[in-house]
Amino acid sequence: MSDFNALIIGSGPAGLFTAMWLERLGIDKIAIFDRNQYSAGGLLNDGKLNFDYRVGIDLDELQISKEEAQTLMQEVKQVFIKFPLCQQVTFIENNERIDAWRKIAGEHNVEFIAPEQWHYGTDNGKKFVDYLRSSLVNTTFFLGTEVISIERENGRFCFVCRKDRKRKEYFGKTVLASPGRSGAYWFRDTSRETGVNNNFGPIDVGIRVELNKKSYDSITDVVYDPKFIFHTKRHGDRVRTFCTNPGGRVRIENYDSFKLINGDALFDRKTENTNFALINTVSLTQPFSDTTEFGRMIARQFFLLGGGRPIVQRIGDFREGKRSSQSTFNSKTRHFDRCRATYNAVPGDITLGLPARIVDNLWESLKTLDKIVPGILHPSTLLYAPEIKFFDTHFPTDRHLETNIEGIFVAGDGTGKSRGIVGAAVSGIIAATGITGKYF
Ligand SMILES: Cc1cc2nc3c(=O)[nH]c(=O)nc-3n(C[C@H](O)[C@H](O)[C@H](O)COP(=O)(O)OP(=O)(O)OC[C@H]3O[C@@H](n4cnc5c(N)ncnc54)[C@H](O)[C@@H]3O)c2cc1C
């Protein structure tokens, strides 16, 4: 097989948008590798799309201005909104109700962000992926093919892969690594062997809150996925709400040695609950800076405590310093029946697995949020753990997202360049433009 012009790791939004933009810029012979059989990574999940430069990307990390970010997001939006099942869910133009919420949040020293938002739902994920893939004509997909290592041979890159237990090699002129959060740990180790520089960035550790939908409708009817950012008084730390799913379900993410909590919503079928993540940003310096390992240790601890399943606790129990138990989990006398869990986690005590400082920060933020949206601390409200966002391995790059190794570019969540679908797509476009400008 002749050499490819670009070898892409990961078929998620970062990888797909890189391929799409390479094609638009006239590049052919593109290969996308994904270890999963169908996969388009996180495009299959929920599909809540935030078009706002303050959400899902870090301007400094991508070395772009607000204006450039907004322009790139508009490009991404044009692709998404052509999909007929993608629906606008938050309208920000002249929205006085958003201004009112911002004012209330401000009175409690909480920052409030209301981005323009669209949604297509997990139930439309595959249709959306098929739609995107059908637009790629010069890209070959190698699905169910895991990239094991990246080597250099006679001035070109070689992907050593595994498919059906057989080893295969593919050659290319340039590499784009977008392995997502699930492949971040593998890519970090591989990069070290390949000589690609990387270090640790902050990690987000917290919980997923699930509550009766009616308790949060006042805000989600105006902003589908409202972003509240807290700076805690006690520790001066940053906590934020993230990934709100009105009428959604709590979901699980499977990793090699643990499970993480997440959430999504379907387009057609809604539950009686709303869920959102509440996460605390943690940076580590001396003597231990490996935030990935820190997060993995917390996740493994929960895995152990929950007998292989995540833990869930009612606010009513949490407030009394008690673990939740199966026998009282849906107790009517304690009003726990107001919120039926959408995921079967193990009733227990989330404070056993989270560091005290994080528990303090989360609780202080929840109490503040209850002042902004009264009623969220109803005894039936559920706290699931662990919810951890591994966006922490950081790859220093130039402004085209090229690493210190010429020809190796990075994009997406697994390399610290984005935090969400739209951000991953934006970083893919930047990398594609960089690859084309320098190598073709
Ligand atoms: C339940 C859930 C709900 C979510 N909801 C939303 C949402 O509503 N809105 C939003 O913006 N974000 C959401 N996210 C986050 C979103 O999925 C990610 O931000 C986004 O997918 C990141 O894109 P990516 O291309 O960087 O990585 P991914 O989409 O994770 O894609 C990476 C791909 O690389 C592949 N891969 C990894 N290592 C290798 C290897 N060695 N060889 C071959 N292939 C490899 C993986 O199989 C994967 O398919 C959600 C995530 C989850 C888990």
XYZ file of C-alpha atoms and ligand atoms in Angstrom:
493
model
C 0.000 0.000 0.000
C 1.391 3.452 -0.901
C 2.122 5.998 1.803
C -0.617 8.199 3.222
C -0.308 11.954 3.439
C -1.770 12.010 6.946
C -2.149 9.262 9.538
C -4.813 10.168 12.116
C -5.239 8.444 15.495
C -8.889 8.543 16.602
C -12.142 8.914 14.689
C -13.742 11.340 17.179
C -14.580 14.970 16.363
C -10.913 16.077 16.423
C -9.834 13.370 13.976
C -12.891 13.712 11.724
C -12.663 17.504 11.442
C -8.929 17.237 10.720
C -9.695 14.865 7.840
C -12.582 17.024 6.641
C -10.448 20.177 6.568
C -7.475 18.407 4.964
C -9.832 17.338 2.181
C -11.214 20.872 1.847
C -7.638 22.120 1.530
C -7.012 19.684 -1.304
C -5.158 16.890 0.510
C -5.910 13.255 -0.361
C -4.699 9.874 0.939
C -5.787 10.401 4.525
C -6.095 7.487 6.970
C -8.082 7.453 10.201
C -7.395 4.673 12.729
C -9.721 3.777 15.574
C -9.375 0.834 17.874
C -13.136 0.482 18.194
C -15.182 -1.272 15.554
C -17.598 1.551 14.678
C -16.482 4.488 16.771
C -16.576 8.159 16.114
C -15.507 8.679 19.696
C -17.557 11.182 21.659
C -19.754 12.121 18.701
C -21.939 9.191 19.712
C -22.580 10.733 23.124
C -25.365 13.227 23.679
C -24.242 15.830 21.137
C -24.698 18.955 23.158
C -22.867 21.643 21.199
C -21.577 24.861 22.756
C -20.678 27.643 20.345
C -18.896 30.089 22.610
C -15.173 30.793 22.874
C -15.397 30.595 26.708
C -16.538 26.975 26.613
C -14.624 23.873 25.537
C -11.373 25.540 24.536
C -8.557 27.502 26.121
C -7.525 30.457 23.961
C -3.975 30.478 25.363
C -3.557 26.766 24.775
C -4.685 27.116 21.147
C -2.852 30.459 20.759
C -5.831 32.117 19.093
C -7.846 35.281 19.780
C -11.524 35.390 20.807
C -12.392 36.531 17.293
C -10.458 33.669 15.664
C -12.121 31.214 18.040
C -15.593 32.525 17.203
C -14.830 32.332 13.459
C -13.636 28.729 13.764
C -16.685 27.831 15.848
C -18.933 29.281 13.163
C -17.217 27.009 10.608
C -17.865 24.010 12.880
C -21.447 25.112 13.434
C -22.128 25.200 9.694
C -21.213 21.498 9.507
C -23.349 20.472 12.490
C -26.473 22.437 11.722
C -26.762 20.963 8.233
C -27.644 17.716 10.011
C -31.463 17.932 10.132
C -31.791 16.363 13.598
C -29.537 18.935 15.255
C -31.736 21.433 17.048
C -30.986 24.782 18.645
C -31.771 24.620 22.376
C -30.375 27.898 23.771
C -31.056 31.241 22.105
C -28.840 34.021 23.375
C -29.810 37.004 21.192
C -31.753 39.660 23.137
C -32.611 37.158 25.846
C -33.612 39.157 28.913
C -34.104 36.011 30.973
C -30.408 35.185 30.510
C -29.497 38.683 31.726
C -31.690 38.106 34.795
C -29.936 34.816 35.629
C -26.533 36.458 35.168
C -27.577 39.160 37.627
C -28.779 36.665 40.250
C -25.570 34.621 39.909
C -23.480 37.785 40.161
C -25.189 38.674 43.461
C -23.663 35.462 44.834
C -20.248 36.118 43.228
C -20.790 33.345 40.737
C -19.870 33.696 37.075
C -22.633 32.618 34.693
C -22.064 31.683 31.052
C -24.903 31.040 28.636
C -23.531 29.886 25.264
C -25.491 29.394 22.067
C -26.323 25.670 22.257
C -27.524 22.972 19.897
C -28.319 19.317 20.575
C -28.849 16.119 18.564
C -29.023 13.442 21.311
C -27.322 10.082 21.831
C -30.127 8.373 19.888
C -29.077 10.295 16.753
C -25.314 9.823 17.300
C -24.805 7.064 14.716
C -26.873 8.836 12.096
C -24.776 11.950 12.633
C -21.499 10.030 12.360
C -22.658 8.335 9.130
C -23.635 11.739 7.764
C -20.195 13.213 8.544
C -18.304 10.213 7.212
C -20.248 10.228 3.966
C -18.802 13.656 3.221
C -15.227 12.297 3.288
C -14.105 10.988 -0.097
C -10.310 10.861 0.206
C -10.166 9.291 3.655
C -9.759 5.595 4.440
C -11.065 4.336 7.784
C -9.195 1.566 9.598
C -11.712 0.647 12.289
C -11.082 -1.976 14.941
C -7.417 -1.140 14.392
C -5.418 -0.091 17.410
C -2.298 2.000 16.987
C 0.309 0.457 19.285
C 3.335 2.605 18.521
C 4.581 5.359 16.263
C 7.975 4.876 14.674
C 10.159 6.752 12.197
C 11.542 5.071 9.126
C 13.453 6.770 6.287
C 11.955 10.186 6.976
C 8.366 8.950 7.210
C 6.149 7.806 10.057
C 5.123 4.222 10.612
C 2.038 3.267 12.629
C 2.442 -0.177 14.132
C -1.132 -1.431 14.580
C -3.044 -4.414 15.855
C -6.175 -5.715 14.147
C -7.741 -9.071 14.996
C -4.599 -9.927 16.936
C -2.484 -9.424 13.804
C 0.252 -6.817 13.509
C 0.089 -4.388 10.589
C 2.126 -1.360 9.552
C 1.003 1.802 7.768
C 3.235 4.628 6.547
C 2.596 8.336 6.208
C 4.134 11.751 5.792
C 2.459 13.417 8.800
C 0.701 12.333 11.997
C -2.292 13.809 13.815
C -2.847 12.339 17.273
C -6.357 12.788 18.646
C -6.794 9.758 20.922
C -9.417 11.362 23.205
C -9.529 10.928 26.951
C -9.699 7.139 26.709
C -6.411 7.024 24.770
C -4.666 9.840 26.617
C -2.692 7.623 28.969
C -1.516 5.384 26.121
C -0.519 8.375 23.988
C 1.344 9.981 26.854
C 3.515 6.868 27.230
C 3.960 6.449 23.469
C 4.960 10.095 23.108
C 7.728 9.681 25.599
C 9.142 6.824 23.515
C 8.767 8.909 20.345
C 10.363 11.985 21.964
C 7.228 14.169 21.917
C 7.385 16.578 24.867
C 4.496 16.618 27.327
C 3.762 17.608 30.895
C 0.828 17.746 33.294
C -1.985 20.253 33.353
C -4.895 20.602 35.800
C -7.481 17.860 36.231
C -11.214 18.162 37.046
C -12.492 15.941 39.852
C -16.014 15.891 41.222
C -19.477 14.426 41.166
C -22.592 14.204 39.009
C -25.712 15.676 40.533
C -29.075 14.186 39.538
C -32.302 15.785 40.635
C -35.983 15.934 39.841
C -36.208 17.860 36.572
C -38.759 20.279 38.028
C -36.148 21.564 40.484
C -33.894 22.793 37.688
C -36.387 23.624 34.899
C -36.422 27.309 35.842
C -32.867 27.613 34.564
C -32.668 24.877 31.892
C -35.817 26.182 30.175
C -33.754 29.299 29.456
C -30.253 27.817 29.064
C -30.107 24.110 28.223
C -26.614 23.622 29.688
C -25.986 26.540 32.094
C -22.399 27.115 33.167
C -21.914 28.359 36.730
C -18.345 29.004 37.892
C -17.656 29.230 41.639
C -14.536 30.433 43.441
C -14.789 28.847 46.848
C -14.373 30.987 49.971
C -12.786 28.335 52.153
C -10.011 27.138 49.806
C -10.112 29.690 46.968
C -10.558 26.889 44.419
C -12.453 26.799 41.132
C -15.575 24.648 40.811
C -17.943 24.650 37.847
C -21.079 23.045 36.519
C -20.586 21.180 33.270
C -22.545 18.980 30.876
C -26.143 19.529 32.032
C -28.709 17.120 30.619
C -32.331 18.177 31.130
C -34.545 15.084 30.939
C -31.340 13.052 30.686
C -29.770 9.953 32.203
C -26.671 9.235 34.219
C -24.204 7.158 32.196
C -21.003 5.274 32.759
C -17.593 5.496 31.047
C -15.571 2.279 31.169
C -11.800 2.413 31.540
C -9.257 -0.372 31.987
C -9.230 -0.434 35.801
C -12.163 1.778 36.838
C -15.466 3.349 35.807
C -16.398 7.022 35.666
C -19.753 8.729 35.884
C -21.060 10.861 33.043
C -24.452 11.839 31.646
C -26.354 12.321 28.423
C -29.826 12.929 26.994
C -31.800 11.408 24.178
C -33.469 13.532 21.533
C -36.783 11.676 21.500
C -37.208 10.148 24.953
C -36.836 12.228 28.116
C -36.614 11.150 31.762
C -38.117 12.958 34.753
C -34.648 13.970 35.929
C -31.897 16.431 35.072
C -28.220 15.749 35.731
C -25.083 17.866 35.608
C -21.435 17.540 36.568
C -19.978 19.592 39.390
C -16.217 19.518 39.084
C -13.305 20.958 40.991
C -10.168 21.960 39.069
C -7.019 20.562 40.712
C -3.427 21.525 39.811
C -0.427 19.781 41.363
C 3.141 21.067 41.526
C 5.744 19.758 43.982
C 6.641 17.045 44.874
C 4.009 15.230 42.797
C 2.701 16.762 39.586
C 1.205 13.727 37.847
C -2.455 14.794 37.803
C -3.359 11.817 35.614
C -2.170 9.365 38.243
C -3.854 11.416 40.982
C -7.188 11.152 39.129
C -6.694 7.458 38.408
C -6.003 6.771 42.081
C -9.270 8.443 43.084
C -11.146 6.522 40.386
C -9.614 3.197 41.435
C -10.481 3.916 45.075
C -14.151 4.326 44.129
C -13.959 1.180 42.035
C -12.746 -0.674 45.118
C -15.281 0.890 47.512
C -18.218 0.313 45.163
C -17.266 -3.277 44.358
C -16.657 -2.326 40.728
C -19.513 0.179 40.449
C -19.696 3.941 41.047
C -21.181 5.219 44.327
C -24.336 7.267 44.779
C -25.510 9.149 47.872
C -28.725 11.035 48.625
C -28.293 14.651 49.736
C -30.549 13.767 52.693
C -27.966 11.220 53.889
C -24.983 13.353 52.939
C -26.256 16.248 55.094
C -26.563 13.932 58.081
C -23.070 12.493 57.511
C -24.560 9.044 56.810
C -23.898 6.663 53.964
C -26.857 5.860 51.723
C -28.068 2.298 51.882
C -30.149 0.084 49.623
C -32.889 -0.353 52.250
C -33.741 3.372 52.510
C -32.645 4.460 49.050
C -36.181 5.107 47.801
C -37.744 5.841 51.203
C -41.050 7.729 50.899
C -40.916 8.956 54.466
C -37.615 10.659 53.714
C -39.039 12.033 50.397
C -36.374 10.153 48.448
C -38.989 8.957 45.960
C -39.086 12.442 44.407
C -36.028 11.491 42.353
C -35.648 7.942 40.952
C -32.028 7.207 39.999
C -31.496 6.696 36.261
C -28.313 4.701 36.843
C -27.875 1.723 39.119
C -24.864 2.818 41.202
C -24.081 1.464 44.684
C -25.640 3.472 47.552
C -22.771 4.538 49.786
C -20.726 7.468 50.976
C -18.992 9.621 48.371
C -16.875 11.348 51.021
C -14.918 8.116 51.549
C -13.348 8.342 48.120
C -12.873 12.085 47.551
C -10.211 14.258 49.216
C -11.671 16.463 51.998
C -10.739 19.664 50.207
C -12.718 18.609 47.143
C -15.744 17.604 49.259
C -15.626 21.041 50.991
C -15.462 22.835 47.659
C -18.303 20.836 46.111
C -20.577 21.270 49.094
C -19.921 25.008 49.373
C -20.686 25.361 45.642
C -23.878 23.309 45.905
C -25.093 25.487 48.770
C -24.378 28.611 46.720
C -26.129 27.120 43.697
C -29.154 26.412 45.893
C -29.373 30.144 46.610
C -29.401 30.874 42.869
C -31.748 27.998 41.920
C -33.632 27.225 45.166
C -34.693 23.631 45.685
C -31.718 21.765 44.271
C -30.742 20.565 47.763
C -33.938 18.564 48.207
C -33.125 15.399 50.253
C -33.831 13.228 47.200
C -31.115 14.827 45.071
C -28.438 12.290 44.124
C -24.665 12.711 44.175
C -22.762 10.184 42.050
C -18.988 9.733 42.098
C -16.450 9.682 40.628
C -16.813 12.147 37.766
C -13.301 12.949 36.532
C -12.271 14.760 33.372
C -8.838 13.658 32.200
C -7.900 16.695 30.119
C -4.641 16.875 31.970
C -1.790 15.758 29.739
C -0.487 18.866 28.104
C 1.515 18.892 24.872
C 3.474 22.065 24.160
C 2.932 22.939 20.490
C 3.321 25.841 18.095
C 0.214 27.694 16.970
C -0.505 25.058 14.312
C -0.557 22.358 17.027
C 2.688 20.808 15.820
C 4.719 19.223 18.626
C 8.487 19.417 19.067
C 8.746 16.449 16.672
C 8.300 17.819 13.166
C 5.361 16.239 11.412
C 3.531 15.134 14.601
C 0.479 17.284 15.360
C -2.024 16.885 18.216
C -5.694 17.810 18.689
C -8.689 17.083 20.902
C -9.343 16.292 24.559
C -6.684 13.604 25.041
C -3.855 16.022 24.323
C -5.237 18.904 26.391
C -6.313 20.951 23.347
C -10.083 20.864 23.952
C -12.856 19.996 26.398
C -15.829 19.035 24.333
C -17.039 18.199 20.839
C -16.909 21.690 19.332
C -13.502 22.462 20.874
C -12.130 19.158 19.571
C -13.407 20.018 16.078
C -11.861 23.503 16.287
C -8.479 22.051 17.240
C -8.749 19.583 14.339
C -9.272 22.448 11.891
C -6.247 24.308 13.284
C -4.065 21.212 12.940
C -5.305 20.477 9.398
C -4.482 24.027 8.345
C -1.028 23.687 9.940
C -0.321 20.327 8.275
C -1.335 21.637 4.849
C 0.564 24.917 5.186
C 3.857 23.327 6.177
C 3.944 19.962 4.421
C 1.931 20.260 1.195
C -21.300 10.106 28.193
C -20.605 11.295 27.580
C -21.359 12.398 27.207
C -20.733 13.502 26.610
N -21.499 14.534 26.205
C -20.915 15.578 25.576
C -21.713 16.640 25.062
O -22.930 16.594 25.146
N -21.090 17.695 24.480
C -19.721 17.783 24.360
O -19.211 18.778 23.822
N -18.951 16.778 24.829
C -19.510 15.689 25.421
N -18.731 14.661 25.877
C -17.284 14.800 25.695
C -16.916 14.526 24.246
O -17.277 13.224 23.946
C -15.422 14.781 24.030
O -15.108 16.077 24.453
C -15.014 14.656 22.559
O -15.475 13.455 22.009
C -13.498 14.726 22.393
O -13.176 14.466 21.068
P -11.782 13.803 20.636
O -11.826 13.690 19.158
O -10.682 14.557 21.263
O -11.767 12.359 21.314
P -12.788 11.143 21.234
O -14.090 11.583 20.731
O -12.718 10.477 22.544
O -12.153 10.193 20.134
C -10.931 9.548 20.328
C -10.946 8.239 19.591
O -9.602 7.725 19.573
C -9.669 6.329 19.651
N -8.369 5.834 20.129
C -7.779 6.106 21.320
N -6.569 5.493 21.378
C -6.408 4.837 20.208
C -5.378 4.014 19.693
N -4.265 3.732 20.375
N -5.540 3.480 18.454
C -6.679 3.737 17.727
N -7.691 4.505 18.194
C -7.550 5.044 19.405
C -10.820 6.056 20.605
O -11.355 4.762 20.379
C -11.796 7.173 20.230
O -12.780 6.738 19.323
C -19.314 13.531 26.435
C -18.554 12.426 26.816
C -19.187 11.309 27.374
C -18.328 10.141 27.758
